[in-house]
Amino acid sequence: MSHDAWMLLAAGLLPAILRATAPILLAALGGLVSDLAGCTNVALEGLMLVAAFFAVLVSVQAAHWFPGLAPGLYPWIGCGGGLLAALLMAGLLAVFHLEWGGDLIVAGIAINILAAGLTVLLMTALTGDKGSTASLDSPVLPSVPISGLQGWPLLDLLLNGENRRGHHVLVVLALLAIPLLWWFLRSTRYGIWLRAAGENPLAALAAGIPVKRMRYMALLLSGLLAGLGGVYLSLGYLSLFQADMTAGRGFLALAAVFVGARGLRGTVAASLLFGASAVLATQLGASRIPPQLIYLLPPLVTLLALAAAGARRRGRSL
């Protein structure tokens, strides 16, 4: 295969990898923020799930609540509804842990179970279908095209996708969140306080840093980012909500934080790895490989990445 053919193949695969990575990356960035503050958020899966469901529900209902608005605004209202639901769940998790002294891991697992049951219960009550909201005419958020790239076909394919309509707005936001989060954690007072609250809370308290407030902020920001990942699944990746549509992406995001050694660059790289493995599994679905083996690819990549990260940390400690 020629060099140009390889470039075309890579440029064609990269948009698909970005689409598959975006929800994992957004949730992983949220998990990183909470982990740096000393609060491991295992509820990322549930936060994504409630955001995905309420984004569809609110976007559909918005047409009845505000009939005079432009139709293009309805998915944005739905996005706001999904994010609000994720923030409420994250706030509930924060209250359980920071106010009532509940174990954060147990509370996070409870949030995941609650989200899985609540979304199916409400979906069945509202649509009569336990599987999906396909009967609802739900809108989607727009894509963002980048103009002026006609003279660079490979760059145009990379930045605007196969149909040249651009990437989904939340895919673009996921990429923008990387430098924004780096700036927040490294260059702002609250970001430095947040990291101090996780590294040494007693010393942070002695220095006058409000540790509990920083952990509240970290868990809520974690919920916001994970909620964006969930909204993308139902208002971008698909145009409906399906039962358990997160399909373990929240747990992959949590694994990305640990594989990335609690660092921004490592977390982003691990998220890309997991997104690429999902795309590879989809591509292999058209082959004669047994589907049972294909379904094992993403979790196998996750396990291997976790094992490699653990071996790397043990090597450094020797």
GROMACS .gro file of C-alpha atoms in nm:
model
  318
    1MET     CA    1   0.000   0.000   0.000
    2SER     CA    2   0.138   0.342  -0.096
    3HIS     CA    3   0.215   0.621   0.147
    4ASP     CA    4  -0.084   0.826   0.025
    5ALA     CA    5  -0.314   0.527   0.070
    6TRP     CA    6  -0.193   0.482   0.427
    7MET     CA    7  -0.251   0.853   0.492
    8LEU     CA    8  -0.603   0.833   0.354
    9LEU     CA    9  -0.675   0.527   0.566
   10ALA     CA   10  -0.542   0.696   0.878
   11ALA     CA   11  -0.731   1.018   0.806
   12GLY     CA   12  -1.049   0.816   0.749
   13LEU     CA   13  -1.011   0.620   1.073
   14LEU     CA   14  -0.921   0.916   1.292
   15PRO     CA   15  -1.265   1.085   1.274
   16ALA     CA   16  -1.422   0.753   1.379
   17ILE     CA   17  -1.172   0.722   1.665
   18LEU     CA   18  -1.249   1.077   1.778
   19ARG     CA   19  -1.622   1.002   1.779
   20ALA     CA   20  -1.569   0.685   1.982
   21THR     CA   21  -1.322   0.852   2.218
   22ALA     CA   22  -1.523   1.169   2.293
   23PRO     CA   23  -1.764   1.027   2.556
   24ILE     CA   24  -1.485   0.829   2.724
   25LEU     CA   25  -1.254   1.131   2.722
   26LEU     CA   26  -1.511   1.370   2.869
   27ALA     CA   27  -1.595   1.129   3.151
   28ALA     CA   28  -1.225   1.051   3.207
   29LEU     CA   29  -1.143   1.420   3.244
   30GLY     CA   30  -1.420   1.441   3.502
   31GLY     CA   31  -1.283   1.136   3.680
   32LEU     CA   32  -0.936   1.291   3.677
   33VAL     CA   33  -1.060   1.614   3.838
   34SER     CA   34  -1.235   1.433   4.122
   35ASP     CA   35  -0.943   1.194   4.172
   36LEU     CA   36  -0.695   1.481   4.198
   37ALA     CA   37  -0.914   1.626   4.473
   38GLY     CA   38  -0.900   1.298   4.665
   39CYS     CA   39  -1.243   1.167   4.560
   40THR     CA   40  -1.240   0.868   4.326
   41ASN     CA   41  -1.567   0.893   4.135
   42VAL     CA   42  -1.686   0.544   4.043
   43ALA     CA   43  -2.030   0.684   3.955
   44LEU     CA   44  -1.920   0.809   3.612
   45GLU     CA   45  -2.125   0.539   3.441
   46GLY     CA   46  -2.443   0.640   3.619
   47LEU     CA   47  -2.383   1.011   3.565
   48MET     CA   48  -2.343   0.955   3.191
   49LEU     CA   49  -2.656   0.742   3.183
   50VAL     CA   50  -2.889   0.992   3.352
   51ALA     CA   51  -2.750   1.275   3.138
   52ALA     CA   52  -2.812   1.075   2.819
   53PHE     CA   53  -3.170   0.995   2.920
   54PHE     CA   54  -3.278   1.338   3.042
   55ALA     CA   55  -3.113   1.508   2.744
   56VAL     CA   56  -3.349   1.319   2.512
   57LEU     CA   57  -3.650   1.360   2.739
   58VAL     CA   58  -3.607   1.736   2.789
   59SER     CA   59  -3.526   1.802   2.422
   60VAL     CA   60  -3.848   1.627   2.317
   61GLN     CA   61  -4.059   1.798   2.584
   62ALA     CA   62  -3.908   2.139   2.506
   63ALA     CA   63  -4.106   2.146   2.182
   64HIS     CA   64  -4.425   2.132   2.391
   65TRP     CA   65  -4.304   2.367   2.662
   66PHE     CA   66  -4.172   2.635   2.424
   67PRO     CA   67  -4.356   2.595   2.091
   68GLY     CA   68  -4.248   2.936   1.965
   69LEU     CA   69  -3.874   2.869   1.979
   70ALA     CA   70  -3.657   2.785   1.681
   71PRO     CA   71  -3.631   2.405   1.646
   72GLY     CA   72  -3.252   2.424   1.661
   73LEU     CA   73  -3.271   2.539   2.022
   74TYR     CA   74  -3.451   2.228   2.148
   75PRO     CA   75  -3.145   2.001   2.159
   76TRP     CA   76  -2.955   2.271   2.350
   77ILE     CA   77  -3.235   2.283   2.606
   78GLY     CA   78  -3.214   1.904   2.623
   79CYS     CA   79  -2.839   1.930   2.674
   80GLY     CA   80  -2.901   2.163   2.966
   81GLY     CA   81  -3.154   1.919   3.113
   82GLY     CA   82  -2.911   1.628   3.084
   83LEU     CA   83  -2.631   1.825   3.247
   84LEU     CA   84  -2.860   1.936   3.528
   85ALA     CA   85  -2.956   1.572   3.596
   86ALA     CA   86  -2.589   1.471   3.606
   87LEU     CA   87  -2.507   1.762   3.839
   88LEU     CA   88  -2.790   1.663   4.075
   89MET     CA   89  -2.662   1.305   4.087
   90ALA     CA   90  -2.306   1.425   4.146
   91GLY     CA   91  -2.432   1.656   4.418
   92LEU     CA   92  -2.613   1.364   4.579
   93LEU     CA   93  -2.290   1.164   4.572
   94ALA     CA   94  -2.103   1.457   4.729
   95VAL     CA   95  -2.359   1.494   5.010
   96PHE     CA   96  -2.349   1.121   5.086
   97HIS     CA   97  -1.970   1.128   5.114
   98LEU     CA   98  -1.878   1.475   5.243
   99GLU     CA   99  -2.174   1.547   5.471
  100TRP     CA  100  -2.297   1.208   5.586
  101GLY     CA  101  -1.962   1.028   5.585
  102GLY     CA  102  -2.071   0.755   5.344
  103ASP     CA  103  -1.809   0.543   5.172
  104LEU     CA  104  -1.741   0.703   4.835
  105ILE     CA  105  -1.701   0.373   4.649
  106VAL     CA  106  -2.023   0.226   4.790
  107ALA     CA  107  -2.212   0.550   4.723
  108GLY     CA  108  -2.080   0.557   4.366
  109ILE     CA  109  -2.193   0.200   4.303
  110ALA     CA  110  -2.535   0.290   4.445
  111ILE     CA  111  -2.557   0.586   4.203
  112ASN     CA  112  -2.478   0.354   3.911
  113ILE     CA  113  -2.748   0.108   4.015
  114LEU     CA  114  -2.998   0.389   4.074
  115ALA     CA  115  -2.927   0.543   3.733
  116ALA     CA  116  -2.966   0.211   3.550
  117GLY     CA  117  -3.299   0.136   3.716
  118LEU     CA  118  -3.439   0.490   3.712
  119THR     CA  119  -3.379   0.551   3.343
  120VAL     CA  120  -3.547   0.225   3.240
  121LEU     CA  121  -3.838   0.287   3.479
  122LEU     CA  122  -3.902   0.638   3.349
  123MET     CA  123  -3.853   0.534   2.987
  124THR     CA  124  -4.108   0.253   3.024
  125ALA     CA  125  -4.356   0.483   3.198
  126LEU     CA  126  -4.323   0.757   2.933
  127THR     CA  127  -4.289   0.555   2.612
  128GLY     CA  128  -4.410   0.205   2.699
  129ASP     CA  129  -4.079   0.067   2.567
  130LYS     CA  130  -3.813  -0.084   2.792
  131GLY     CA  131  -3.547  -0.081   2.523
  132SER     CA  132  -3.521   0.266   2.373
  133THR     CA  133  -3.689   0.600   2.305
  134ALA     CA  134  -3.708   0.530   1.932
  135SER     CA  135  -4.077   0.625   1.935
  136LEU     CA  136  -3.984   0.982   2.034
  137ASP     CA  137  -3.873   1.228   1.767
  138SER     CA  138  -3.562   1.352   1.945
  139PRO     CA  139  -3.333   1.614   1.785
  140VAL     CA  140  -2.953   1.612   1.790
  141LEU     CA  141  -2.691   1.876   1.856
  142PRO     CA  142  -2.518   2.016   1.546
  143SER     CA  143  -2.178   1.953   1.395
  144VAL     CA  144  -1.915   2.223   1.357
  145PRO     CA  145  -1.756   2.242   1.008
  146ILE     CA  146  -1.424   2.416   0.951
  147SER     CA  147  -1.417   2.604   0.621
  148GLY     CA  148  -1.123   2.691   0.397
  149LEU     CA  149  -0.964   2.346   0.390
  150GLN     CA  150  -1.058   2.249   0.034
  151GLY     CA  151  -0.695   2.273  -0.077
  152TRP     CA  152  -0.580   2.022   0.185
  153PRO     CA  153  -0.792   1.709   0.133
  154LEU     CA  154  -0.632   1.502   0.411
  155LEU     CA  155  -0.663   1.784   0.665
  156ASP     CA  156  -1.019   1.848   0.548
  157LEU     CA  157  -1.102   1.480   0.597
  158LEU     CA  158  -0.940   1.481   0.942
  159LEU     CA  159  -1.105   1.796   1.076
  160ASN     CA  160  -1.440   1.778   0.896
  161GLY     CA  161  -1.498   1.404   0.879
  162GLU     CA  162  -1.597   1.185   0.588
  163ASN     CA  163  -1.905   1.390   0.496
  164ARG     CA  164  -1.718   1.723   0.530
  165ARG     CA  165  -1.985   1.851   0.768
  166GLY     CA  166  -1.748   1.877   1.061
  167HIS     CA  167  -1.735   1.697   1.393
  168HIS     CA  168  -2.013   1.700   1.646
  169VAL     CA  169  -2.001   2.005   1.870
  170LEU     CA  170  -1.935   1.789   2.178
  171VAL     CA  171  -1.644   1.614   2.004
  172VAL     CA  172  -1.494   1.958   1.947
  173LEU     CA  173  -1.570   2.050   2.309
  174ALA     CA  174  -1.399   1.732   2.430
  175LEU     CA  175  -1.082   1.834   2.246
  176LEU     CA  176  -1.104   2.190   2.377
  177ALA     CA  177  -1.156   2.061   2.732
  178ILE     CA  178  -0.801   1.922   2.736
  179PRO     CA  179  -0.613   2.256   2.725
  180LEU     CA  180  -0.884   2.427   2.932
  181LEU     CA  181  -0.851   2.170   3.209
  182TRP     CA  182  -0.470   2.193   3.195
  183TRP     CA  183  -0.495   2.570   3.236
  184PHE     CA  184  -0.747   2.540   3.520
  185LEU     CA  185  -0.541   2.289   3.718
  186ARG     CA  186  -0.204   2.458   3.666
  187SER     CA  187  -0.273   2.830   3.640
  188THR     CA  188  -0.576   2.913   3.856
  189ARG     CA  189  -0.605   2.945   4.230
  190TYR     CA  190  -0.896   2.703   4.253
  191GLY     CA  191  -0.717   2.444   4.042
  192ILE     CA  192  -0.410   2.458   4.264
  193TRP     CA  193  -0.628   2.440   4.575
  194LEU     CA  194  -0.813   2.141   4.429
  195ARG     CA  195  -0.489   1.949   4.373
  196ALA     CA  196  -0.365   2.044   4.719
  197ALA     CA  197  -0.687   1.910   4.873
  198GLY     CA  198  -0.613   1.572   4.717
  199GLU     CA  199  -0.238   1.556   4.774
  200ASN     CA  200  -0.234   1.652   5.143
  201PRO     CA  201  -0.568   1.758   5.291
  202LEU     CA  202  -0.431   1.824   5.641
  203ALA     CA  203  -0.160   2.053   5.510
  204ALA     CA  204  -0.414   2.221   5.283
  205LEU     CA  205  -0.644   2.286   5.579
  206ALA     CA  206  -0.354   2.428   5.779
  207ALA     CA  207  -0.282   2.663   5.488
  208GLY     CA  208  -0.640   2.787   5.492
  209ILE     CA  209  -0.763   2.598   5.184
  210PRO     CA  210  -1.132   2.496   5.211
  211VAL     CA  211  -1.082   2.125   5.143
  212LYS     CA  212  -1.448   2.025   5.163
  213ARG     CA  213  -1.549   2.305   4.927
  214MET     CA  214  -1.280   2.199   4.681
  215ARG     CA  215  -1.403   1.841   4.689
  216TYR     CA  216  -1.760   1.955   4.633
  217MET     CA  217  -1.641   2.155   4.334
  218ALA     CA  218  -1.439   1.860   4.201
  219LEU     CA  219  -1.731   1.616   4.223
  220LEU     CA  220  -1.970   1.863   4.060
  221LEU     CA  221  -1.721   1.938   3.781
  222SER     CA  222  -1.674   1.563   3.741
  223GLY     CA  223  -2.051   1.528   3.704
  224LEU     CA  224  -2.063   1.808   3.448
  225LEU     CA  225  -1.793   1.654   3.229
  226ALA     CA  226  -1.936   1.302   3.257
  227GLY     CA  227  -2.278   1.448   3.179
  228LEU     CA  228  -2.141   1.600   2.859
  229GLY     CA  229  -2.020   1.254   2.761
  230GLY     CA  230  -2.365   1.111   2.823
  231VAL     CA  231  -2.538   1.390   2.630
  232TYR     CA  232  -2.312   1.320   2.334
  233LEU     CA  233  -2.421   0.956   2.330
  234SER     CA  234  -2.792   1.037   2.296
  235LEU     CA  235  -2.783   1.369   2.108
  236GLY     CA  236  -2.493   1.303   1.875
  237TYR     CA  237  -2.350   0.953   1.861
  238LEU     CA  238  -2.711   0.834   1.837
  239SER     CA  239  -3.037   1.029   1.820
  240LEU     CA  240  -3.216   0.834   2.092
  241PHE     CA  241  -3.168   0.682   2.435
  242GLN     CA  242  -3.119   0.308   2.481
  243ALA     CA  243  -3.125   0.115   2.805
  244ASP     CA  244  -2.769   0.089   2.937
  245MET     CA  245  -2.643   0.280   2.634
  246THR     CA  246  -2.322   0.383   2.814
  247ALA     CA  247  -2.214   0.017   2.786
  248GLY     CA  248  -1.930   0.048   3.035
  249ARG     CA  249  -1.784   0.372   2.899
  250GLY     CA  250  -1.792   0.525   3.246
  251PHE     CA  251  -1.581   0.240   3.380
  252LEU     CA  252  -1.345   0.273   3.085
  253ALA     CA  253  -1.311   0.642   3.172
  254LEU     CA  254  -1.225   0.553   3.530
  255ALA     CA  255  -0.972   0.300   3.406
  256ALA     CA  256  -0.822   0.569   3.179
  257VAL     CA  257  -0.747   0.781   3.487
  258PHE     CA  258  -0.556   0.495   3.650
  259VAL     CA  259  -0.383   0.385   3.329
  260GLY     CA  260  -0.280   0.747   3.275
  261ALA     CA  261  -0.120   0.759   3.622
  262ARG     CA  262  -0.357   1.039   3.732
  263GLY     CA  263  -0.205   1.276   3.478
  264LEU     CA  264  -0.376   1.474   3.205
  265ARG     CA  265  -0.160   1.352   2.917
  266GLY     CA  266  -0.179   0.990   3.028
  267THR     CA  267  -0.556   1.008   3.075
  268VAL     CA  268  -0.604   1.152   2.726
  269ALA     CA  269  -0.374   0.888   2.574
  270ALA     CA  270  -0.558   0.606   2.753
  271SER     CA  271  -0.895   0.742   2.641
  272LEU     CA  272  -0.771   0.746   2.281
  273LEU     CA  273  -0.650   0.389   2.322
  274PHE     CA  274  -0.990   0.272   2.445
  275GLY     CA  275  -1.169   0.465   2.170
  276ALA     CA  276  -0.942   0.312   1.906
  277SER     CA  277  -1.006  -0.037   2.042
  278ALA     CA  278  -1.382   0.021   2.010
  279VAL     CA  279  -1.338   0.133   1.648
  280LEU     CA  280  -1.117  -0.167   1.576
  281ALA     CA  281  -1.380  -0.398   1.722
  282THR     CA  282  -1.642  -0.239   1.495
  283GLN     CA  283  -1.417  -0.279   1.189
  284LEU     CA  284  -1.352  -0.643   1.274
  285GLY     CA  285  -1.726  -0.701   1.300
  286ALA     CA  286  -1.740  -0.725   0.921
  287SER     CA  287  -1.480  -1.005   0.917
  288ARG     CA  288  -1.523  -1.375   0.978
  289ILE     CA  289  -1.385  -1.353   1.331
  290PRO     CA  290  -1.639  -1.487   1.584
  291PRO     CA  291  -1.831  -1.194   1.736
  292GLN     CA  292  -1.767  -1.326   2.087
  293LEU     CA  293  -1.396  -1.261   2.037
  294ILE     CA  294  -1.461  -0.915   1.892
  295TYR     CA  295  -1.670  -0.815   2.195
  296LEU     CA  296  -1.377  -0.913   2.417
  297LEU     CA  297  -1.137  -0.670   2.245
  298PRO     CA  298  -1.217  -0.345   2.435
  299PRO     CA  299  -1.213  -0.506   2.785
  300LEU     CA  300  -0.900  -0.703   2.691
  301VAL     CA  301  -0.724  -0.381   2.586
  302THR     CA  302  -0.834  -0.224   2.915
  303LEU     CA  303  -0.697  -0.512   3.122
  304LEU     CA  304  -0.368  -0.512   2.933
  305ALA     CA  305  -0.336  -0.135   2.975
  306LEU     CA  306  -0.406  -0.159   3.349
  307ALA     CA  307  -0.151  -0.442   3.383
  308ALA     CA  308   0.109  -0.239   3.192
  309ALA     CA  309   0.041   0.068   3.408
  310GLY     CA  310   0.075  -0.139   3.725
  311ALA     CA  311   0.400  -0.294   3.607
  312ARG     CA  312   0.533   0.052   3.522
  313ARG     CA  313   0.452   0.185   3.869
  314ARG     CA  314   0.611  -0.119   4.036
  315GLY     CA  315   0.924  -0.069   3.827
  316ARG     CA  316   0.951   0.291   3.940
  317SER     CA  317   0.914   0.195   4.307
  318LEU     CA  318   1.204  -0.054   4.297
   0.00000   0.00000   0.00000
